[in-house]
C-alpha cells in the first residue's frame, strides 16, 4: 500500500480484530494504555468456553504490521467512534463491553452514542479523568499536576526506562509472568506515540459524561491500585445515570485480569448472568 492510498482510507485506530469462542452473548474486551489484547490471555480460556469474545488492539499498542498512520491527535471520542464502527461492522447488538483503564471511558462514550450496541458495561480500573487521575478541589484523583508534568518529561527523555518502572508499578505484585506480558506490550509502543497518547488523552476530563450513561455498569477496582484510589470508583458510582454497582478486588496493582484473574472471573460470573 502506498502512502497516498493510505491517506485516502478512513483512519481507524483499531488493529488485529478477531472473534473467538462460542455462546449467545458477546463480550468486547478492550485494553488500556500500554497494553494489547495479550493482557486478557489469562481470562480468555475461561470466557471463550461460554461466550463469543471480540478482541482487538488500539493502534498505539504497536502490535500491528504494515503501514500505520497515527492520528495527529488522539481523543476518547475518536476511539469511541471506531469502537462503534467495529461493533456495527461485526453486526453485533447488545454486547457486554469489558474495558480496562482508559478503555472504560471509551466504552461509556460509545454507549452514549449507540446504546443499542451495549447491554452492560464492565469498567475495570477506569476513571473519568483517565490514567493520570488529577486532584482538584472536588475530585481526589491521585496525582498532582506537577507529578504528571514530571512523568511526561520522563517519557520523553527515556521512554524505555520509564516503561520498565511503570510496568512494575502497574502490575503491583511479585508476578514475573504478568510483568513480562505487560512489558512486551508496553515496549512495543513507539515512544513518540506513547507520549502523544499520554498528553492528548490522559489529561482530559470526562466527568461530565457520567450522568449521560444509560447502559447499566459494573465498576471493578483493585483495593490497592497505585493509579486509582477507591474514591474514584465511589465517585463514578454516585454520578452514573445508569444503575451502577461497585466491586472491589482485594489485591494490588492496576491489572486484575493478569494478577487476580480468578477473582475477576468470579465477579464476571455474577455480571454475565444479566
PDB file of C-alpha atoms in Angstrom:
ATOM      1  CA  UNK A   1       0.000   0.000   0.000  1.00  0.00           C
ATOM      2  CA  UNK A   2       1.344   3.422  -0.937  1.00  0.00           C
ATOM      3  CA  UNK A   3       1.283   6.422   1.390  1.00  0.00           C
ATOM      4  CA  UNK A   4      -1.210   8.159  -0.933  1.00  0.00           C
ATOM      5  CA  UNK A   5      -3.582   5.190  -0.846  1.00  0.00           C
ATOM      6  CA  UNK A   6      -3.360   5.016   2.939  1.00  0.00           C
ATOM      7  CA  UNK A   7      -4.114   8.729   3.237  1.00  0.00           C
ATOM      8  CA  UNK A   8      -7.346   8.236   1.279  1.00  0.00           C
ATOM      9  CA  UNK A   9      -8.532   5.445   3.553  1.00  0.00           C
ATOM     10  CA  UNK A  10     -10.584   6.062   6.663  1.00  0.00           C
ATOM     11  CA  UNK A  11      -8.117   6.094   9.509  1.00  0.00           C
ATOM     12  CA  UNK A  12      -9.103   3.531  12.102  1.00  0.00           C
ATOM     13  CA  UNK A  13      -7.393   3.188  15.450  1.00  0.00           C
ATOM     14  CA  UNK A  14      -8.343  -0.495  15.723  1.00  0.00           C
ATOM     15  CA  UNK A  15      -5.992  -3.303  14.691  1.00  0.00           C
ATOM     16  CA  UNK A  16      -5.820  -7.125  14.795  1.00  0.00           C
ATOM     17  CA  UNK A  17      -9.532  -7.796  15.254  1.00  0.00           C
ATOM     18  CA  UNK A  18     -10.518 -11.368  15.996  1.00  0.00           C
ATOM     19  CA  UNK A  19     -13.604 -13.219  17.201  1.00  0.00           C
ATOM     20  CA  UNK A  20     -13.189 -16.390  19.239  1.00  0.00           C
ATOM     21  CA  UNK A  21     -15.308 -18.591  21.488  1.00  0.00           C
ATOM     22  CA  UNK A  22     -18.963 -19.512  21.279  1.00  0.00           C
ATOM     23  CA  UNK A  23     -22.164 -18.648  23.030  1.00  0.00           C
ATOM     24  CA  UNK A  24     -25.233 -16.462  22.765  1.00  0.00           C
ATOM     25  CA  UNK A  25     -23.636 -13.440  24.441  1.00  0.00           C
ATOM     26  CA  UNK A  26     -20.756 -11.436  23.005  1.00  0.00           C
ATOM     27  CA  UNK A  27     -18.103  -9.799  25.171  1.00  0.00           C
ATOM     28  CA  UNK A  28     -15.993  -6.993  23.730  1.00  0.00           C
ATOM     29  CA  UNK A  29     -12.612  -6.885  25.502  1.00  0.00           C
ATOM     30  CA  UNK A  30     -10.736  -3.590  25.231  1.00  0.00           C
ATOM     31  CA  UNK A  31      -7.264  -2.941  26.660  1.00  0.00           C
ATOM     32  CA  UNK A  32      -5.899   0.310  28.058  1.00  0.00           C
ATOM     33  CA  UNK A  33      -2.774   2.412  27.629  1.00  0.00           C
ATOM     34  CA  UNK A  34       0.408   0.394  27.209  1.00  0.00           C
ATOM     35  CA  UNK A  35      -1.494  -2.844  26.822  1.00  0.00           C
ATOM     36  CA  UNK A  36      -2.640  -5.076  23.984  1.00  0.00           C
ATOM     37  CA  UNK A  37      -5.136  -7.886  23.720  1.00  0.00           C
ATOM     38  CA  UNK A  38      -2.429 -10.042  25.338  1.00  0.00           C
ATOM     39  CA  UNK A  39      -3.413  -8.635  28.757  1.00  0.00           C
ATOM     40  CA  UNK A  40      -6.601 -10.749  28.544  1.00  0.00           C
ATOM     41  CA  UNK A  41      -4.810 -14.042  27.910  1.00  0.00           C
ATOM     42  CA  UNK A  42      -5.378 -15.423  31.423  1.00  0.00           C
ATOM     43  CA  UNK A  43      -9.172 -14.936  31.277  1.00  0.00           C
ATOM     44  CA  UNK A  44      -9.725 -15.842  27.611  1.00  0.00           C
ATOM     45  CA  UNK A  45      -9.629 -19.659  28.114  1.00  0.00           C
ATOM     46  CA  UNK A  46     -12.427 -19.461  30.700  1.00  0.00           C
ATOM     47  CA  UNK A  47     -14.605 -16.855  28.980  1.00  0.00           C
ATOM     48  CA  UNK A  48     -14.327 -18.341  25.497  1.00  0.00           C
ATOM     49  CA  UNK A  49     -15.911 -21.595  26.681  1.00  0.00           C
ATOM     50  CA  UNK A  50     -19.240 -19.818  27.221  1.00  0.00           C
ATOM     51  CA  UNK A  51     -19.161 -16.548  25.276  1.00  0.00           C
ATOM     52  CA  UNK A  52     -18.161 -15.071  21.974  1.00  0.00           C
ATOM     53  CA  UNK A  53     -15.203 -12.745  22.512  1.00  0.00           C
ATOM     54  CA  UNK A  54     -14.378  -9.797  20.284  1.00  0.00           C
ATOM     55  CA  UNK A  55     -10.726  -8.823  20.750  1.00  0.00           C
ATOM     56  CA  UNK A  56      -8.625  -6.101  19.144  1.00  0.00           C
ATOM     57  CA  UNK A  57      -5.681  -3.771  19.692  1.00  0.00           C
ATOM     58  CA  UNK A  58      -5.687   0.009  19.728  1.00  0.00           C
ATOM     59  CA  UNK A  59      -3.182   1.267  17.177  1.00  0.00           C
ATOM     60  CA  UNK A  60      -0.871   2.837  19.776  1.00  0.00           C
ATOM     61  CA  UNK A  61      -0.055  -0.649  21.085  1.00  0.00           C
ATOM     62  CA  UNK A  62       2.375  -1.083  18.197  1.00  0.00           C
ATOM     63  CA  UNK A  63       1.263  -4.671  17.708  1.00  0.00           C
ATOM     64  CA  UNK A  64       0.097  -4.238  14.123  1.00  0.00           C
ATOM     65  CA  UNK A  65       2.047  -4.859  10.956  1.00  0.00           C
ATOM     66  CA  UNK A  66       2.494  -2.880   7.772  1.00  0.00           C
ATOM     67  CA  UNK A  67       1.928   0.834   7.307  1.00  0.00           C
ATOM     68  CA  UNK A  68       0.279   2.547  10.257  1.00  0.00           C
ATOM     69  CA  UNK A  69      -0.674   6.225  10.047  1.00  0.00           C
ATOM     70  CA  UNK A  70      -1.097   7.511  13.574  1.00  0.00           C
ATOM     71  CA  UNK A  71      -3.601  10.327  14.184  1.00  0.00           C
ATOM     72  CA  UNK A  72      -2.158  13.783  14.748  1.00  0.00           C
ATOM     73  CA  UNK A  73      -4.155  13.860  17.963  1.00  0.00           C
ATOM     74  CA  UNK A  74      -5.954  11.220  19.975  1.00  0.00           C
ATOM     75  CA  UNK A  75      -9.269  11.708  21.759  1.00  0.00           C
ATOM     76  CA  UNK A  76     -11.671   9.460  23.603  1.00  0.00           C
ATOM     77  CA  UNK A  77     -14.448  10.482  21.228  1.00  0.00           C
ATOM     78  CA  UNK A  78     -12.408   9.265  18.251  1.00  0.00           C
ATOM     79  CA  UNK A  79     -11.676   5.946  19.966  1.00  0.00           C
ATOM     80  CA  UNK A  80     -15.383   5.606  20.772  1.00  0.00           C
ATOM     81  CA  UNK A  81     -16.343   6.283  17.152  1.00  0.00           C
ATOM     82  CA  UNK A  82     -14.060   3.489  15.980  1.00  0.00           C
ATOM     83  CA  UNK A  83     -15.415   1.144  18.639  1.00  0.00           C
ATOM     84  CA  UNK A  84     -18.972   1.851  17.478  1.00  0.00           C
ATOM     85  CA  UNK A  85     -17.943   1.283  13.855  1.00  0.00           C
ATOM     86  CA  UNK A  86     -16.305  -2.036  14.723  1.00  0.00           C
ATOM     87  CA  UNK A  87     -19.294  -3.397  16.640  1.00  0.00           C
ATOM     88  CA  UNK A  88     -21.597  -2.207  13.838  1.00  0.00           C
ATOM     89  CA  UNK A  89     -19.454  -3.784  11.130  1.00  0.00           C
ATOM     90  CA  UNK A  90     -19.456  -7.088  13.013  1.00  0.00           C
ATOM     91  CA  UNK A  91     -23.265  -7.000  13.033  1.00  0.00           C
ATOM     92  CA  UNK A  92     -23.433  -7.171  16.820  1.00  0.00           C
ATOM     93  CA  UNK A  93     -26.083  -5.803  19.168  1.00  0.00           C
ATOM     94  CA  UNK A  94     -26.469  -5.747  22.946  1.00  0.00           C
ATOM     95  CA  UNK A  95     -22.856  -6.692  23.646  1.00  0.00           C
ATOM     96  CA  UNK A  96     -21.198  -6.693  27.042  1.00  0.00           C
ATOM     97  CA  UNK A  97     -18.268  -4.283  26.926  1.00  0.00           C
ATOM     98  CA  UNK A  98     -15.313  -5.002  29.221  1.00  0.00           C
ATOM     99  CA  UNK A  99     -12.936  -2.055  29.204  1.00  0.00           C
ATOM    100  CA  UNK A 100      -9.736  -1.666  31.190  1.00  0.00           C
ATOM    101  CA  UNK A 101      -8.414   1.697  32.391  1.00  0.00           C
ATOM    102  CA  UNK A 102      -8.843   4.369  29.673  1.00  0.00           C
ATOM    103  CA  UNK A 103     -10.947   1.923  27.634  1.00  0.00           C
ATOM    104  CA  UNK A 104     -13.608   2.023  30.332  1.00  0.00           C
ATOM    105  CA  UNK A 105     -14.384   5.634  29.494  1.00  0.00           C
ATOM    106  CA  UNK A 106     -14.220   4.874  25.765  1.00  0.00           C
ATOM    107  CA  UNK A 107     -16.971   2.324  26.349  1.00  0.00           C
ATOM    108  CA  UNK A 108     -19.031   4.860  28.288  1.00  0.00           C
ATOM    109  CA  UNK A 109     -18.842   7.377  25.435  1.00  0.00           C
ATOM    110  CA  UNK A 110     -19.625   4.698  22.843  1.00  0.00           C
ATOM    111  CA  UNK A 111     -22.678   3.613  24.849  1.00  0.00           C
ATOM    112  CA  UNK A 112     -23.969   7.199  24.856  1.00  0.00           C
ATOM    113  CA  UNK A 113     -23.566   7.385  21.079  1.00  0.00           C
ATOM    114  CA  UNK A 114     -25.155   3.972  20.409  1.00  0.00           C
ATOM    115  CA  UNK A 115     -26.849   2.442  23.452  1.00  0.00           C
ATOM    116  CA  UNK A 116     -28.352  -0.301  21.261  1.00  0.00           C
ATOM    117  CA  UNK A 117     -24.910  -1.838  20.819  1.00  0.00           C
ATOM    118  CA  UNK A 118     -24.281  -2.399  24.546  1.00  0.00           C
ATOM    119  CA  UNK A 119     -26.368  -4.171  27.159  1.00  0.00           C
ATOM    120  CA  UNK A 120     -23.848  -3.758  30.009  1.00  0.00           C
ATOM    121  CA  UNK A 121     -20.511  -2.060  30.678  1.00  0.00           C
ATOM    122  CA  UNK A 122     -17.793  -3.585  32.847  1.00  0.00           C
ATOM    123  CA  UNK A 123     -15.303  -0.860  33.783  1.00  0.00           C
ATOM    124  CA  UNK A 124     -12.027  -2.165  35.246  1.00  0.00           C
ATOM    125  CA  UNK A 125      -9.743   0.407  36.857  1.00  0.00           C
ATOM    126  CA  UNK A 126     -11.444   3.209  34.944  1.00  0.00           C
ATOM    127  CA  UNK A 127     -11.524   6.896  35.784  1.00  0.00           C
ATOM    128  CA  UNK A 128     -13.356   9.856  34.235  1.00  0.00           C
ATOM    129  CA  UNK A 129     -10.039  11.683  34.300  1.00  0.00           C
ATOM    130  CA  UNK A 130      -8.250   8.734  32.759  1.00  0.00           C
ATOM    131  CA  UNK A 131      -4.942   7.293  33.755  1.00  0.00           C
ATOM    132  CA  UNK A 132      -3.380  10.358  35.336  1.00  0.00           C
ATOM    133  CA  UNK A 133      -6.060  10.858  37.952  1.00  0.00           C
ATOM    134  CA  UNK A 134      -5.516  14.523  38.718  1.00  0.00           C
ATOM    135  CA  UNK A 135      -6.625  16.018  42.002  1.00  0.00           C
ATOM    136  CA  UNK A 136      -8.948  19.029  42.026  1.00  0.00           C
ATOM    137  CA  UNK A 137     -10.913  20.722  44.771  1.00  0.00           C
ATOM    138  CA  UNK A 138     -13.898  18.400  44.300  1.00  0.00           C
ATOM    139  CA  UNK A 139     -12.162  15.266  42.992  1.00  0.00           C
ATOM    140  CA  UNK A 140      -9.409  13.170  44.542  1.00  0.00           C
ATOM    141  CA  UNK A 141      -7.751  11.569  41.582  1.00  0.00           C
ATOM    142  CA  UNK A 142      -4.393  10.519  42.991  1.00  0.00           C
ATOM    143  CA  UNK A 143      -1.897  12.768  41.191  1.00  0.00           C
ATOM    144  CA  UNK A 144      -0.971  16.442  41.293  1.00  0.00           C
ATOM    145  CA  UNK A 145      -0.321  18.299  38.029  1.00  0.00           C
ATOM    146  CA  UNK A 146       3.393  18.721  38.788  1.00  0.00           C
ATOM    147  CA  UNK A 147       3.740  14.949  39.151  1.00  0.00           C
ATOM    148  CA  UNK A 148       2.090  14.451  35.785  1.00  0.00           C
ATOM    149  CA  UNK A 149       4.317  17.008  34.064  1.00  0.00           C
ATOM    150  CA  UNK A 150       7.392  15.301  35.518  1.00  0.00           C
ATOM    151  CA  UNK A 151       6.092  11.984  34.255  1.00  0.00           C
ATOM    152  CA  UNK A 152       5.668  13.340  30.718  1.00  0.00           C
ATOM    153  CA  UNK A 153       9.244  14.620  30.861  1.00  0.00           C
ATOM    154  CA  UNK A 154      10.445  11.169  31.886  1.00  0.00           C
ATOM    155  CA  UNK A 155       8.564   9.542  28.978  1.00  0.00           C
ATOM    156  CA  UNK A 156      10.178  11.990  26.579  1.00  0.00           C
ATOM    157  CA  UNK A 157      13.707  11.699  27.924  1.00  0.00           C
ATOM    158  CA  UNK A 158      13.909   7.922  28.480  1.00  0.00           C
ATOM    159  CA  UNK A 159      10.787   6.051  27.441  1.00  0.00           C
ATOM    160  CA  UNK A 160      12.165   2.557  27.950  1.00  0.00           C
ATOM    161  CA  UNK A 161      13.442   3.237  31.470  1.00  0.00           C
ATOM    162  CA  UNK A 162      10.137   4.859  32.353  1.00  0.00           C
ATOM    163  CA  UNK A 163       8.203   1.961  30.844  1.00  0.00           C
ATOM    164  CA  UNK A 164      10.148  -0.593  32.866  1.00  0.00           C
ATOM    165  CA  UNK A 165       9.435   1.191  36.152  1.00  0.00           C
ATOM    166  CA  UNK A 166       5.833   1.884  35.216  1.00  0.00           C
ATOM    167  CA  UNK A 167       5.108  -1.740  34.312  1.00  0.00           C
ATOM    168  CA  UNK A 168       6.365  -2.872  37.731  1.00  0.00           C
ATOM    169  CA  UNK A 169       4.097  -0.319  39.443  1.00  0.00           C
ATOM    170  CA  UNK A 170       1.111  -1.258  37.294  1.00  0.00           C
ATOM    171  CA  UNK A 171       1.465  -4.990  37.968  1.00  0.00           C
ATOM    172  CA  UNK A 172       1.904  -4.179  41.653  1.00  0.00           C
ATOM    173  CA  UNK A 173       2.712  -7.697  42.856  1.00  0.00           C
ATOM    174  CA  UNK A 174       5.606 -10.153  42.556  1.00  0.00           C
ATOM    175  CA  UNK A 175       4.420 -11.754  39.336  1.00  0.00           C
ATOM    176  CA  UNK A 176       7.205 -12.062  36.718  1.00  0.00           C
ATOM    177  CA  UNK A 177       4.865 -13.577  34.125  1.00  0.00           C
ATOM    178  CA  UNK A 178       2.477 -10.626  34.275  1.00  0.00           C
ATOM    179  CA  UNK A 179       5.400  -8.198  34.170  1.00  0.00           C
ATOM    180  CA  UNK A 180       6.651  -9.945  31.033  1.00  0.00           C
ATOM    181  CA  UNK A 181       3.231  -9.829  29.323  1.00  0.00           C
ATOM    182  CA  UNK A 182       2.613  -6.164  30.067  1.00  0.00           C
ATOM    183  CA  UNK A 183       6.240  -5.195  29.461  1.00  0.00           C
ATOM    184  CA  UNK A 184       6.206  -6.660  25.964  1.00  0.00           C
ATOM    185  CA  UNK A 185       3.075  -4.690  25.059  1.00  0.00           C
ATOM    186  CA  UNK A 186       4.420  -1.535  26.658  1.00  0.00           C
ATOM    187  CA  UNK A 187       7.721  -1.571  24.842  1.00  0.00           C
ATOM    188  CA  UNK A 188       6.047  -2.255  21.507  1.00  0.00           C
ATOM    189  CA  UNK A 189       4.753   1.306  21.610  1.00  0.00           C
ATOM    190  CA  UNK A 190       6.687   3.901  19.683  1.00  0.00           C
ATOM    191  CA  UNK A 191       7.989   6.451  22.230  1.00  0.00           C
ATOM    192  CA  UNK A 192       6.645   9.465  20.351  1.00  0.00           C
ATOM    193  CA  UNK A 193       3.208   7.833  20.067  1.00  0.00           C
ATOM    194  CA  UNK A 194       3.246   6.868  23.747  1.00  0.00           C
ATOM    195  CA  UNK A 195       3.920  10.484  24.676  1.00  0.00           C
ATOM    196  CA  UNK A 196       1.297  11.802  22.268  1.00  0.00           C
ATOM    197  CA  UNK A 197      -1.351   9.486  23.722  1.00  0.00           C
ATOM    198  CA  UNK A 198      -0.368  10.445  27.258  1.00  0.00           C
ATOM    199  CA  UNK A 199      -0.519  14.179  26.556  1.00  0.00           C
ATOM    200  CA  UNK A 200      -3.668  14.301  24.466  1.00  0.00           C
ATOM    201  CA  UNK A 201      -5.797  11.764  26.320  1.00  0.00           C
ATOM    202  CA  UNK A 202      -4.665  11.353  29.885  1.00  0.00           C
ATOM    203  CA  UNK A 203      -5.157  14.995  30.807  1.00  0.00           C
ATOM    204  CA  UNK A 204      -8.743  15.055  29.574  1.00  0.00           C
ATOM    205  CA  UNK A 205     -11.658  15.451  31.961  1.00  0.00           C
ATOM    206  CA  UNK A 206     -14.727  13.317  31.240  1.00  0.00           C
ATOM    207  CA  UNK A 207     -16.637  13.599  34.478  1.00  0.00           C
ATOM    208  CA  UNK A 208     -19.490  15.364  32.701  1.00  0.00           C
ATOM    209  CA  UNK A 209     -20.388  12.266  30.657  1.00  0.00           C
ATOM    210  CA  UNK A 210     -21.151  10.027  33.636  1.00  0.00           C
ATOM    211  CA  UNK A 211     -24.692  11.299  34.084  1.00  0.00           C
ATOM    212  CA  UNK A 212     -25.364  10.614  30.395  1.00  0.00           C
ATOM    213  CA  UNK A 213     -24.543   6.882  30.559  1.00  0.00           C
ATOM    214  CA  UNK A 214     -27.837   4.974  30.414  1.00  0.00           C
ATOM    215  CA  UNK A 215     -26.415   1.463  29.993  1.00  0.00           C
ATOM    216  CA  UNK A 216     -26.048  -0.412  33.288  1.00  0.00           C
ATOM    217  CA  UNK A 217     -22.490  -0.702  34.613  1.00  0.00           C
ATOM    218  CA  UNK A 218     -20.294  -2.739  36.889  1.00  0.00           C
ATOM    219  CA  UNK A 219     -17.300  -0.781  38.175  1.00  0.00           C
ATOM    220  CA  UNK A 220     -14.393  -3.004  39.251  1.00  0.00           C
ATOM    221  CA  UNK A 221     -11.460  -1.661  41.256  1.00  0.00           C
ATOM    222  CA  UNK A 222      -8.472  -3.238  42.924  1.00  0.00           C
ATOM    223  CA  UNK A 223      -8.199  -2.273  46.592  1.00  0.00           C
ATOM    224  CA  UNK A 224      -4.559  -1.183  46.307  1.00  0.00           C
ATOM    225  CA  UNK A 225      -4.147   0.304  42.849  1.00  0.00           C
ATOM    226  CA  UNK A 226      -1.366   2.900  42.707  1.00  0.00           C
ATOM    227  CA  UNK A 227      -3.181   4.799  39.939  1.00  0.00           C
ATOM    228  CA  UNK A 228      -6.821   4.605  41.002  1.00  0.00           C
ATOM    229  CA  UNK A 229      -7.884   5.474  44.539  1.00  0.00           C
ATOM    230  CA  UNK A 230     -11.021   3.710  45.710  1.00  0.00           C
ATOM    231  CA  UNK A 231     -12.624   7.155  45.907  1.00  0.00           C
ATOM    232  CA  UNK A 232     -12.706   7.178  42.093  1.00  0.00           C
ATOM    233  CA  UNK A 233     -14.940   4.109  41.973  1.00  0.00           C
ATOM    234  CA  UNK A 234     -17.305   5.557  44.563  1.00  0.00           C
ATOM    235  CA  UNK A 235     -17.365   8.846  42.668  1.00  0.00           C
ATOM    236  CA  UNK A 236     -18.245   7.136  39.385  1.00  0.00           C
ATOM    237  CA  UNK A 237     -20.947   5.034  41.003  1.00  0.00           C
ATOM    238  CA  UNK A 238     -22.555   8.110  42.558  1.00  0.00           C
ATOM    239  CA  UNK A 239     -22.529  10.091  39.286  1.00  0.00           C
ATOM    240  CA  UNK A 240     -23.719   7.452  36.823  1.00  0.00           C
ATOM    241  CA  UNK A 241     -27.190   7.962  35.400  1.00  0.00           C
ATOM    242  CA  UNK A 242     -27.478   4.226  34.839  1.00  0.00           C
ATOM    243  CA  UNK A 243     -27.667   1.609  37.550  1.00  0.00           C
ATOM    244  CA  UNK A 244     -24.047   1.062  38.615  1.00  0.00           C
ATOM    245  CA  UNK A 245     -22.578  -1.411  41.075  1.00  0.00           C
ATOM    246  CA  UNK A 246     -19.074  -1.265  42.548  1.00  0.00           C
ATOM    247  CA  UNK A 247     -16.957  -4.400  43.082  1.00  0.00           C
ATOM    248  CA  UNK A 248     -13.662  -4.319  44.987  1.00  0.00           C
ATOM    249  CA  UNK A 249     -10.919  -6.885  44.351  1.00  0.00           C
ATOM    250  CA  UNK A 250      -8.766  -7.341  47.441  1.00  0.00           C
ATOM    251  CA  UNK A 251      -5.389  -7.299  45.760  1.00  0.00           C
ATOM    252  CA  UNK A 252      -2.683  -4.946  44.481  1.00  0.00           C
ATOM    253  CA  UNK A 253      -1.976  -3.428  41.094  1.00  0.00           C
ATOM    254  CA  UNK A 254      -3.820  -1.977  38.146  1.00  0.00           C
ATOM    255  CA  UNK A 255      -4.388  -5.117  36.051  1.00  0.00           C
ATOM    256  CA  UNK A 256      -6.535  -7.706  37.835  1.00  0.00           C
ATOM    257  CA  UNK A 257      -7.052  -9.545  34.539  1.00  0.00           C
ATOM    258  CA  UNK A 258      -3.376 -10.526  34.863  1.00  0.00           C
ATOM    259  CA  UNK A 259      -2.645 -10.609  38.593  1.00  0.00           C
ATOM    260  CA  UNK A 260      -6.011 -11.550  40.122  1.00  0.00           C
ATOM    261  CA  UNK A 261      -7.801 -13.162  37.223  1.00  0.00           C
ATOM    262  CA  UNK A 262      -9.644 -15.771  39.297  1.00  0.00           C
ATOM    263  CA  UNK A 263     -11.173 -13.021  41.452  1.00  0.00           C
ATOM    264  CA  UNK A 264     -12.042 -11.033  38.346  1.00  0.00           C
ATOM    265  CA  UNK A 265     -13.669 -14.079  36.758  1.00  0.00           C
ATOM    266  CA  UNK A 266     -15.764 -14.628  39.906  1.00  0.00           C
ATOM    267  CA  UNK A 267     -17.134 -11.091  39.545  1.00  0.00           C
ATOM    268  CA  UNK A 268     -17.738 -11.543  35.829  1.00  0.00           C
ATOM    269  CA  UNK A 269     -19.668 -14.743  36.550  1.00  0.00           C
ATOM    270  CA  UNK A 270     -22.152 -12.647  38.538  1.00  0.00           C
ATOM    271  CA  UNK A 271     -22.244  -9.856  35.977  1.00  0.00           C
ATOM    272  CA  UNK A 272     -22.752 -12.079  32.965  1.00  0.00           C
ATOM    273  CA  UNK A 273     -25.962 -13.547  34.349  1.00  0.00           C
ATOM    274  CA  UNK A 274     -27.735 -10.351  33.198  1.00  0.00           C
TER     275      UNK A 274
END
